[in-house]
Short mmCIF file of C-alpha atoms (C1' of nucleotides) in Angstrom, two decimals:
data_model
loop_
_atom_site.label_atom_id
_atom_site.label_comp_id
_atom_site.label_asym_id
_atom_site.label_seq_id
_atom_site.Cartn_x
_atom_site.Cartn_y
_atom_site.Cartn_z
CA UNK A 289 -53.89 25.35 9.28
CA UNK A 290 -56.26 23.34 7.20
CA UNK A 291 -59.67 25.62 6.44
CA UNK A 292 -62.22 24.71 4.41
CA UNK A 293 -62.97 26.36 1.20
CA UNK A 294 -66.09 27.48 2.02
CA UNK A 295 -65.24 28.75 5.30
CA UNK A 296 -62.78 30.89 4.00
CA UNK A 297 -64.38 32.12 1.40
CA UNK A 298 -67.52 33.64 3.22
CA UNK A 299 -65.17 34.59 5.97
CA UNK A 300 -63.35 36.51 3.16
CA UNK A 301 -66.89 38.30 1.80
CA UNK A 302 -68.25 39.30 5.23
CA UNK A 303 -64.65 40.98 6.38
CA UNK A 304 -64.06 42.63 3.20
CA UNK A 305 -68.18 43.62 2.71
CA UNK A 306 -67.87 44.47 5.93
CA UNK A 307 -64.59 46.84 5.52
CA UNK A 308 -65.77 48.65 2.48
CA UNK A 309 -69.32 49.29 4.11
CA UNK A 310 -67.98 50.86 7.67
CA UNK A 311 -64.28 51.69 7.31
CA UNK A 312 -63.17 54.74 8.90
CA UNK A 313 -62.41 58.08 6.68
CA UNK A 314 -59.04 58.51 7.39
CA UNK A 315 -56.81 60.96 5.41
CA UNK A 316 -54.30 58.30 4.13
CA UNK A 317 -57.11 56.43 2.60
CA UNK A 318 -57.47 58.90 0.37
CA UNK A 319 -54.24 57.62 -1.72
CA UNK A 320 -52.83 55.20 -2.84
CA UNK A 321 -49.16 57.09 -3.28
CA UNK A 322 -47.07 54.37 -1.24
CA UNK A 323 -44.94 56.72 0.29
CA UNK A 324 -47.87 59.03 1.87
CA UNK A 325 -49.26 54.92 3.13
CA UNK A 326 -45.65 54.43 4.32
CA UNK A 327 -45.47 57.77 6.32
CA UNK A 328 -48.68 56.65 7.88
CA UNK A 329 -47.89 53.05 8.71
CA UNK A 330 -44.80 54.22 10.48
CA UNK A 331 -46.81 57.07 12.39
CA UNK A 332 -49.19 54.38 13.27
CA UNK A 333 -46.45 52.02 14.81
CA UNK A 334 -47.46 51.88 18.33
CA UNK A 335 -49.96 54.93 18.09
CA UNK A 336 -53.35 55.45 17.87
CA UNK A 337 -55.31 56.68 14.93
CA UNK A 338 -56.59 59.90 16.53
CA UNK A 339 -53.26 60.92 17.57
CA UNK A 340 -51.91 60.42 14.36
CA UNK A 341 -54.11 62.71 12.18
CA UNK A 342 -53.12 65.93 12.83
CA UNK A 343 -49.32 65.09 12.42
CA UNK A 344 -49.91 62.89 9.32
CA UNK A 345 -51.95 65.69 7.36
CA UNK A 346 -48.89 68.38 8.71
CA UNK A 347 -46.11 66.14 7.49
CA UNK A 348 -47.27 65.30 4.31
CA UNK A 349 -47.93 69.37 3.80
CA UNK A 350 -44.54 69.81 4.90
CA UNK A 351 -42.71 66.81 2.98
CA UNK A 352 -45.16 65.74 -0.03
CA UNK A 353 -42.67 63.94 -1.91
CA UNK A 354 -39.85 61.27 -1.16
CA UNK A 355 -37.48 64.23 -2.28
CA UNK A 356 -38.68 66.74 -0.38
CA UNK A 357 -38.37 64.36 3.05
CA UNK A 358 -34.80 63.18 1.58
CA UNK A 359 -33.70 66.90 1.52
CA UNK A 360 -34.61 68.20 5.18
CA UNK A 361 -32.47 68.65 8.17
CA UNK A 362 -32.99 66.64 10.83
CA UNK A 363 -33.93 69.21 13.40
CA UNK A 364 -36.91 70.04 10.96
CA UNK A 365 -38.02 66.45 10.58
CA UNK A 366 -37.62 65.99 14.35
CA UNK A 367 -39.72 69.21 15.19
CA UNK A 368 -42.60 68.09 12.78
CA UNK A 369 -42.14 64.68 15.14
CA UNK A 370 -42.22 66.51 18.39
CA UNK A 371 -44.85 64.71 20.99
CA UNK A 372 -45.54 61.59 18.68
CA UNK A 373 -42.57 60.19 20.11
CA UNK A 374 -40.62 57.20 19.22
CA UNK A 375 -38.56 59.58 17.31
CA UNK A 376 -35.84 56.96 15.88
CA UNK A 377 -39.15 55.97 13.68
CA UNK A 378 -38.83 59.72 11.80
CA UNK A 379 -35.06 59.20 11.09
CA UNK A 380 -34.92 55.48 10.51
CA UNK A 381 -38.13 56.82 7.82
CA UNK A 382 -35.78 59.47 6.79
CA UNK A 383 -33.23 57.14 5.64
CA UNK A 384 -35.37 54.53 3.97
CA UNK A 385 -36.64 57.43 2.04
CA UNK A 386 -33.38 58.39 1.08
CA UNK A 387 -32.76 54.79 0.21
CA UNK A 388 -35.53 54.92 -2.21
CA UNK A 389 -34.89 58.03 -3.47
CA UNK A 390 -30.87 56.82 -4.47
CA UNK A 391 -31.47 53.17 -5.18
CA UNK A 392 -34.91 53.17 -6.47
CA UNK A 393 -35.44 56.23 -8.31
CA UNK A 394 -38.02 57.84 -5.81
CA UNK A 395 -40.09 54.48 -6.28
CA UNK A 396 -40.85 52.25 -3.46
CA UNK A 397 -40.14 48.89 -4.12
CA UNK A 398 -43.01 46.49 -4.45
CA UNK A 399 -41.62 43.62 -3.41
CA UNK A 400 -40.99 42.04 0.34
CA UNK A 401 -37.54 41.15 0.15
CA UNK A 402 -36.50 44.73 -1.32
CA UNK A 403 -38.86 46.86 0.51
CA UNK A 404 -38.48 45.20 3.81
CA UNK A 405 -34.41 45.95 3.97
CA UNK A 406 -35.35 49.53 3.97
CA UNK A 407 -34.13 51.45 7.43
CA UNK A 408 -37.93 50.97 9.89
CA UNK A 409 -39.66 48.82 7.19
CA UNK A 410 -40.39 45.73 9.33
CA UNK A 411 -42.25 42.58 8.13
CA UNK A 412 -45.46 44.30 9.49
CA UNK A 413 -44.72 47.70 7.65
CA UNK A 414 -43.68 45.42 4.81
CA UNK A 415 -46.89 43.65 4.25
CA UNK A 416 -49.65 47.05 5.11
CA UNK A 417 -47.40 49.49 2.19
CA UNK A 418 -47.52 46.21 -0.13
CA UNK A 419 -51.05 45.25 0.47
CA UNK A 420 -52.66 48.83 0.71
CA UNK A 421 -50.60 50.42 -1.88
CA UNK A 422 -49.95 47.85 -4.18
CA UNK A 423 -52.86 45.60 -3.42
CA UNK A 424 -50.34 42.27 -3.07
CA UNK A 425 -51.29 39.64 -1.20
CA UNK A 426 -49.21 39.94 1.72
CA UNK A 427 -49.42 39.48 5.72
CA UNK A 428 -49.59 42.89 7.55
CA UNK A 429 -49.66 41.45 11.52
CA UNK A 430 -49.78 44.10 13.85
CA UNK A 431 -51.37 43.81 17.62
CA UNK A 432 -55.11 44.27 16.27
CA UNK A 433 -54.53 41.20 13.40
CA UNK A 434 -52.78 39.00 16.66
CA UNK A 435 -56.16 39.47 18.44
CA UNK A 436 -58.86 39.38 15.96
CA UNK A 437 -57.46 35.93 15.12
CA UNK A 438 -56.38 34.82 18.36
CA UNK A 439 -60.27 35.17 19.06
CA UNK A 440 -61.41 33.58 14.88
CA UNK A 441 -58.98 30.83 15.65
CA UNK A 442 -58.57 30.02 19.04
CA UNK A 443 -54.71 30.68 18.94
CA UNK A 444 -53.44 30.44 22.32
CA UNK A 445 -50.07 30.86 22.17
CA UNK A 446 -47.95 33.51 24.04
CA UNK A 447 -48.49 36.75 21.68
CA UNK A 448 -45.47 38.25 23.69
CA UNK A 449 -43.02 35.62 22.18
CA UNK A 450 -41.50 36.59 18.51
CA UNK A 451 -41.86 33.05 17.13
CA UNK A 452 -46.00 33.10 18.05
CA UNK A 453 -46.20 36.07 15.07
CA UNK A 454 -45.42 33.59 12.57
CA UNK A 455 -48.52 31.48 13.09
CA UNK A 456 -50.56 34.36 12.54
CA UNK A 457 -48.41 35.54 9.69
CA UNK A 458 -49.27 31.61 8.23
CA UNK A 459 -52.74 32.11 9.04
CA UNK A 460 -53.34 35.22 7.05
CA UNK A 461 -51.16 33.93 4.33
CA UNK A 462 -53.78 30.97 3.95
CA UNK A 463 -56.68 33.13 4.86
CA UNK A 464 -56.36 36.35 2.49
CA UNK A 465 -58.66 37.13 0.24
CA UNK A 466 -56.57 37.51 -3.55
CA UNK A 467 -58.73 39.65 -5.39
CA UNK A 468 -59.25 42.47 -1.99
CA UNK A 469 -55.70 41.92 -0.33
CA UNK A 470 -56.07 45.42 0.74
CA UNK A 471 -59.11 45.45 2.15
CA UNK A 472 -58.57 42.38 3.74
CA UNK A 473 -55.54 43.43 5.78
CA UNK A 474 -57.09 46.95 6.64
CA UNK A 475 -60.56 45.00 7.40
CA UNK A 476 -58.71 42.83 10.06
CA UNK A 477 -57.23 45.82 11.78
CA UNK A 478 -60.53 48.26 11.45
CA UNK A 479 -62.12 45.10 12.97
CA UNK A 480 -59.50 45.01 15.61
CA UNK A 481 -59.68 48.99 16.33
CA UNK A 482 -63.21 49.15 16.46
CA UNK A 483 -65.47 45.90 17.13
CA UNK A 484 -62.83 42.77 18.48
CA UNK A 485 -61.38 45.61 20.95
CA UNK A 486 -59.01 44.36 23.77
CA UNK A 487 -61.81 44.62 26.33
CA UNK A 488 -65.34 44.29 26.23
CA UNK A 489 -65.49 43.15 21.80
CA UNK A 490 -68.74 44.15 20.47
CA UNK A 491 -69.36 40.88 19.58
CA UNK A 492 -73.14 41.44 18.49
CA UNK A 493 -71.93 43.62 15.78
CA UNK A 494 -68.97 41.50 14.49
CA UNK A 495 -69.27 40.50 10.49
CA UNK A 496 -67.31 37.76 11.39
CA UNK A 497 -69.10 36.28 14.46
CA UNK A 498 -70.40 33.36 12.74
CA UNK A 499 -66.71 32.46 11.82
CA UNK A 500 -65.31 33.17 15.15
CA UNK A 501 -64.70 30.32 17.40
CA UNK A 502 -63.87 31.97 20.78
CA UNK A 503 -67.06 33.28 20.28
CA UNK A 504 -68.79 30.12 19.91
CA UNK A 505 -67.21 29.00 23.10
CA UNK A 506 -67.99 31.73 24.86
CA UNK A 507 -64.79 33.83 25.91
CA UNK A 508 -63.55 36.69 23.65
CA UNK A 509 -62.20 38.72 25.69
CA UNK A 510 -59.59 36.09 27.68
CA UNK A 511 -58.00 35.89 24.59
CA UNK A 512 -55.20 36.89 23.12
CA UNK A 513 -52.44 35.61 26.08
CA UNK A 514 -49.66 37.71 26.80
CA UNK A 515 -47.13 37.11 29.57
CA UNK A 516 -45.46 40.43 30.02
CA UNK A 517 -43.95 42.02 32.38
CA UNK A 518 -42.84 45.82 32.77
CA UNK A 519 -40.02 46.56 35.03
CA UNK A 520 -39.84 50.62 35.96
CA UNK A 521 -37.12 52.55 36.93
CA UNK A 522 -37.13 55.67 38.63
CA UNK A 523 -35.45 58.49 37.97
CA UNK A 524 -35.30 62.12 39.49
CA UNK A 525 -33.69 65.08 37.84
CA UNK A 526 -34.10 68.96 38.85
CA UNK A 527 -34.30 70.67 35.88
CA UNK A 528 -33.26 74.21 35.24
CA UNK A 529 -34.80 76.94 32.84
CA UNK A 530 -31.19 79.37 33.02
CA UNK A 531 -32.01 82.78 32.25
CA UNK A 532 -29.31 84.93 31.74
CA UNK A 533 -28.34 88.99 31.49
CA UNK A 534 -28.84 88.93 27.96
CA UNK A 535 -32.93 87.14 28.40
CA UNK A 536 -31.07 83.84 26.90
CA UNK A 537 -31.63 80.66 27.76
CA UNK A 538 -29.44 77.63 28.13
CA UNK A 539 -30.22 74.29 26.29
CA UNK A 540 -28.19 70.96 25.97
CA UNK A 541 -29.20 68.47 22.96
CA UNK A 542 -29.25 64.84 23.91
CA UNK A 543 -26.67 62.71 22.52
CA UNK A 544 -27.68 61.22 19.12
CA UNK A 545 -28.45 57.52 20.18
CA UNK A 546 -30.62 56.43 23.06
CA UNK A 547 -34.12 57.84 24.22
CA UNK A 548 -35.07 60.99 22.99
CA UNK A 549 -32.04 61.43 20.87
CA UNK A 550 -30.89 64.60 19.31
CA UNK A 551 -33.63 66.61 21.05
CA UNK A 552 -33.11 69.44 22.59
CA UNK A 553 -33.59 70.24 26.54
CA UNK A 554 -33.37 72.63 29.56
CA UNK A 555 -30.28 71.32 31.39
CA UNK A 556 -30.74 68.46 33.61
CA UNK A 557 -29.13 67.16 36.75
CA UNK A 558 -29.65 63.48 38.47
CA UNK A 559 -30.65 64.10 42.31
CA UNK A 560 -28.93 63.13 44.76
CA UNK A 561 -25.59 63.98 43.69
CA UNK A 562 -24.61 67.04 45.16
CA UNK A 563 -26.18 70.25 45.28
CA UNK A 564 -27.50 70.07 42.06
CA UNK A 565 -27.64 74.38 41.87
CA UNK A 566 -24.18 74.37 42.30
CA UNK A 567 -22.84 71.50 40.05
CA UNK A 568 -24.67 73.94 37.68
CA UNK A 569 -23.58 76.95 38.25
CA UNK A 570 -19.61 75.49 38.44
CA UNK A 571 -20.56 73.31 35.07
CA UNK A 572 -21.68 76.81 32.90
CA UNK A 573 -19.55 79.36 34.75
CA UNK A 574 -22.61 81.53 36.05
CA UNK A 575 -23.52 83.02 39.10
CA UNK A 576 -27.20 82.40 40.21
CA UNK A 577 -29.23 85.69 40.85
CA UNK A 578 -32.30 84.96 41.67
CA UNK A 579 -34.43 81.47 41.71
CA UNK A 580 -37.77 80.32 41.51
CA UNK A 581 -39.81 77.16 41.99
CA UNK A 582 -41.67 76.48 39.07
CA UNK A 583 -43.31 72.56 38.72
CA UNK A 584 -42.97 69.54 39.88
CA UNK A 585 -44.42 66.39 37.72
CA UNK A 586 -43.82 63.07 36.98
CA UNK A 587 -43.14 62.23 33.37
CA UNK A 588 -44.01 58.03 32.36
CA UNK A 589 -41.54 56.23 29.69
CA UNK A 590 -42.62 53.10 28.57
CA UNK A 591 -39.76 51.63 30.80
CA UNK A 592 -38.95 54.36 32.65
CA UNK A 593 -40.09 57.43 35.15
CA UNK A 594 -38.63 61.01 35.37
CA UNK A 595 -39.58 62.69 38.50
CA UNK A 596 -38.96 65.88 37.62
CA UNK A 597 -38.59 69.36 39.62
CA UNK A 598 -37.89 72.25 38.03
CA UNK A 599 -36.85 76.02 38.68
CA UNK A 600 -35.89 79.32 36.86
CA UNK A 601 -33.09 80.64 38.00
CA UNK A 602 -31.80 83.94 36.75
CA UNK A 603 -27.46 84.02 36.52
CA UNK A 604 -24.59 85.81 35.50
CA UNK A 605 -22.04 84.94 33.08
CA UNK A 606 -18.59 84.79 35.37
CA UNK A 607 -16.57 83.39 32.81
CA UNK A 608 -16.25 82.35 28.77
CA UNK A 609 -19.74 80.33 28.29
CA UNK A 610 -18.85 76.56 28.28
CA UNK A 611 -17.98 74.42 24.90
CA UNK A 612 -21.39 72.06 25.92
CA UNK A 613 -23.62 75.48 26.89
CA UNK A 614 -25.72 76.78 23.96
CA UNK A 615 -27.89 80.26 24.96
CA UNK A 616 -31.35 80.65 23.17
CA UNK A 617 -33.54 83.47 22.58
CA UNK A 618 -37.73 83.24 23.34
CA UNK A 619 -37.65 83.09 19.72
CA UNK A 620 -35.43 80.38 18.91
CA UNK A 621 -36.90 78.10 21.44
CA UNK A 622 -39.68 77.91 18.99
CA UNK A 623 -38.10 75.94 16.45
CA UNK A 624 -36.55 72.87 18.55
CA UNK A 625 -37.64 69.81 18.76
CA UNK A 626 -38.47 69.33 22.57
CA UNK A 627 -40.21 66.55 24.19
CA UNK A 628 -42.74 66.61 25.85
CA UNK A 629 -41.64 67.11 29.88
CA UNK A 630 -39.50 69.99 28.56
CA UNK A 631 -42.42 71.33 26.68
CA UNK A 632 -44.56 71.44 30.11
CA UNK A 633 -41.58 73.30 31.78
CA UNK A 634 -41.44 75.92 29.30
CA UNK A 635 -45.05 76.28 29.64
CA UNK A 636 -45.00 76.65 32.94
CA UNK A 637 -41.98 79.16 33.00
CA UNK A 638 -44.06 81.10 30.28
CA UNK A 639 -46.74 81.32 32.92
CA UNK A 640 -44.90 82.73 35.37
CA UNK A 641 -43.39 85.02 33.32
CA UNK A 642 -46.83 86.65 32.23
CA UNK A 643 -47.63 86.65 35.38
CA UNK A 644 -44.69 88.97 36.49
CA UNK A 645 -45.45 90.76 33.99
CA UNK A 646 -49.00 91.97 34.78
CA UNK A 647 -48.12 92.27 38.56
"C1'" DA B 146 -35.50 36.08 23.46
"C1'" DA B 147 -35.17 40.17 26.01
"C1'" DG B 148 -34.42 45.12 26.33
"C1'" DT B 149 -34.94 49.77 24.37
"C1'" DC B 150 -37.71 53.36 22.58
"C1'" DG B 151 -42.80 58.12 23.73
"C1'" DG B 152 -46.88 59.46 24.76
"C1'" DG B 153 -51.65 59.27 25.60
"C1'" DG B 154 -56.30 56.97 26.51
"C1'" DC B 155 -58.99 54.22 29.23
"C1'" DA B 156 -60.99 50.81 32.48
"C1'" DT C 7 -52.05 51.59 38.31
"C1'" DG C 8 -51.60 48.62 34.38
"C1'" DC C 9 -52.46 47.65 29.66
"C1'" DC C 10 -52.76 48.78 24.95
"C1'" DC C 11 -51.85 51.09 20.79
"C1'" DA C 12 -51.58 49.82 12.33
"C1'" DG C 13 -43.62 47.73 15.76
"C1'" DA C 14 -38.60 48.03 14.69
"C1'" DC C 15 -34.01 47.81 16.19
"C1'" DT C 16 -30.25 46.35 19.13
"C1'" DT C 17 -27.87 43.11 21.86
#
DNA sequence: AAGTCGGGGCA
DNA sequence: TGCCCAGACTT
């Protein structure tokens, strides 16, 4: 891409003018510490600002050095994770971090080809902790950077291919301002988050309309293209909250790769197989007492969907407890991880049980 | 290049 | 409902 020097360097002054004037006040712009900008980057991955907050501010309480997130167990890490989700992202940041910590002395690398090896450091992570922490001029292309100059540019390309980022990662590389690299970066995606939005852009308050050339033409919001498509599966489980004679309950933790890995959950059983009560009554050596519908909900995956129904039952112990069968007090429920359909179960058994209780 | 991996917000 | 979100990793 050829631009002109005077084109890029007033589109450079309005986005950057434009960034220090309205940005956001966000708690991670309050350092410049690249490992607090790295916890957030990888928090933001695929998540919104607003849901990030609250987790950010408790994780950086929790773990405030590289150290101090090097040293803790995983169940901790994944517990401060618990409903962010994509929780690979907390241990592929744990062990980056621990990279750092052994290779590097506790000090991030600010280079690409040495920070961008580290476990979840992408090219996109790569270029925001280099730019924003160590003010290098570097890409940072994320979804909001695709479609800001998708819209600037007129780039129609497919943004669901992997080979289309690379045009944008040339175009930023040609467009960045080098004296606000930050600010540049972080202007593109504030502009993305909060005036070129997917629908309806608030073009009439864009810094960068003049510059823009889909809206010159007219059509904003038909760009960026994306040919997608999202196959679903179904899936339908009954789920069990096991009480037993001793007021413990029984918990299985997922195996420790595929989705939702190492957390922890009531125990579940596919439908359809056979009488799914009694596969788990055989399966824990129990005898059921007493059972109880509790709620019925369907919980959406990005590619998937649990259909979930769930009961308490209350059971005996017929037997020695099985090797896979670990029994939980109230209390100790509290401290693991669980995602979030488990989390709405347990809520919902808590109900009940208050409500037996008063009655 | 396609599939996997959470959860929530919004038109 | 479908799409999107400060994407990375695996196959």
């Amino acid at each position: 891409m050829n631009f002109h020097y005077q084109y890029k360097k007033q589109f450079q002054q309005a986005l950057v003018q434009w960034f220090i004037r309205e940005k956001r006040d966000l708690p991670w712009r309050h350092t410049h510490d690249p490992y607090k900008i790295w916890v957030s980057e990888v928090m933001l991955q695929q998540t919104r600002v607003d849901t990030v907050i609250p987790y950010y501010n408790r994780f950086i309480e929790e773990f405030p050095t590289p150290e101090d997130l090097a040293q803790a167990p995983e169940e901790k890490l994944l517990k401060q994770w618990e409903g962010l989700g994509y929780y690979s992202r907390a241990r592929n940041l744990q062990a980056g971090v621990r990279e750092v910590v052994e290779k590097y002395s506790s000090t991030v690398p600010d280079n690409r080809p040495e920070i961008i090896k580290l476990k979840g450091v992408g090219p996109y992570t790569a270029g925001a902790i280099l730019s924003i922490a160590y003010n290098k001029a570097e890409h940072a292309v994320d979804g909001n950077v695709m479609r800001v100059l998708s819209r600037v540019l007129l780039i129609k390309e497919d943004i669901a291919l992997p080979k289309t980022k690379k045009i944008f990662e040339q175009a930023v590389m040609e467009l960045i301002d080098p004296a606000y690299p930050s600010e540049f970066n972080q202007g593109l995606m504030e502009l993305g988050a909060l005036i070129c939005t997917p629908t309806s852009p608030k073009c009439l308050l864009c810094p960068v309309r003049e510059f823009c050339t889909a809206f010159q033409e007219g059509r904003p919001e038909e760009l960026p293209i994306k040919t997608k498509k999202t196959k679903m599966k179904d899936l339908f489980y009954d789920v069990f909250v096991v009480q037993n004679e001793k007021k413990k309950f029984l918990l299985e933790k997922r195996p420790g790769k595929g989705l939702l890995a190492n957390m922890w959950q009531f125990p579940m059983v596919e439908k359809s197989t056979t009488p799914s009560e009694g596969f788990l009554a055989d399966s824990y050596n129990v005898d059921l007492v007493s059972r109880e519908r509790l709620l019925s909900f369907k919980h959406i995956f990005s590619h998937l969907t649990w259909n979930m129904e769930s009961y308490y039952l209350k059971v005996e112990q017929n037997g020695k407890p099985t090797e896979s069968s670990v029994w939980f007090t109230e209390e100790e429920i509290k401290a693991l991880p669980l995602p979030v359909p488990m989390q709405k179960i347990w809520a919902a058994w808590k109900e009940t049980e208050a409500k037996h209780k008063h009655a």
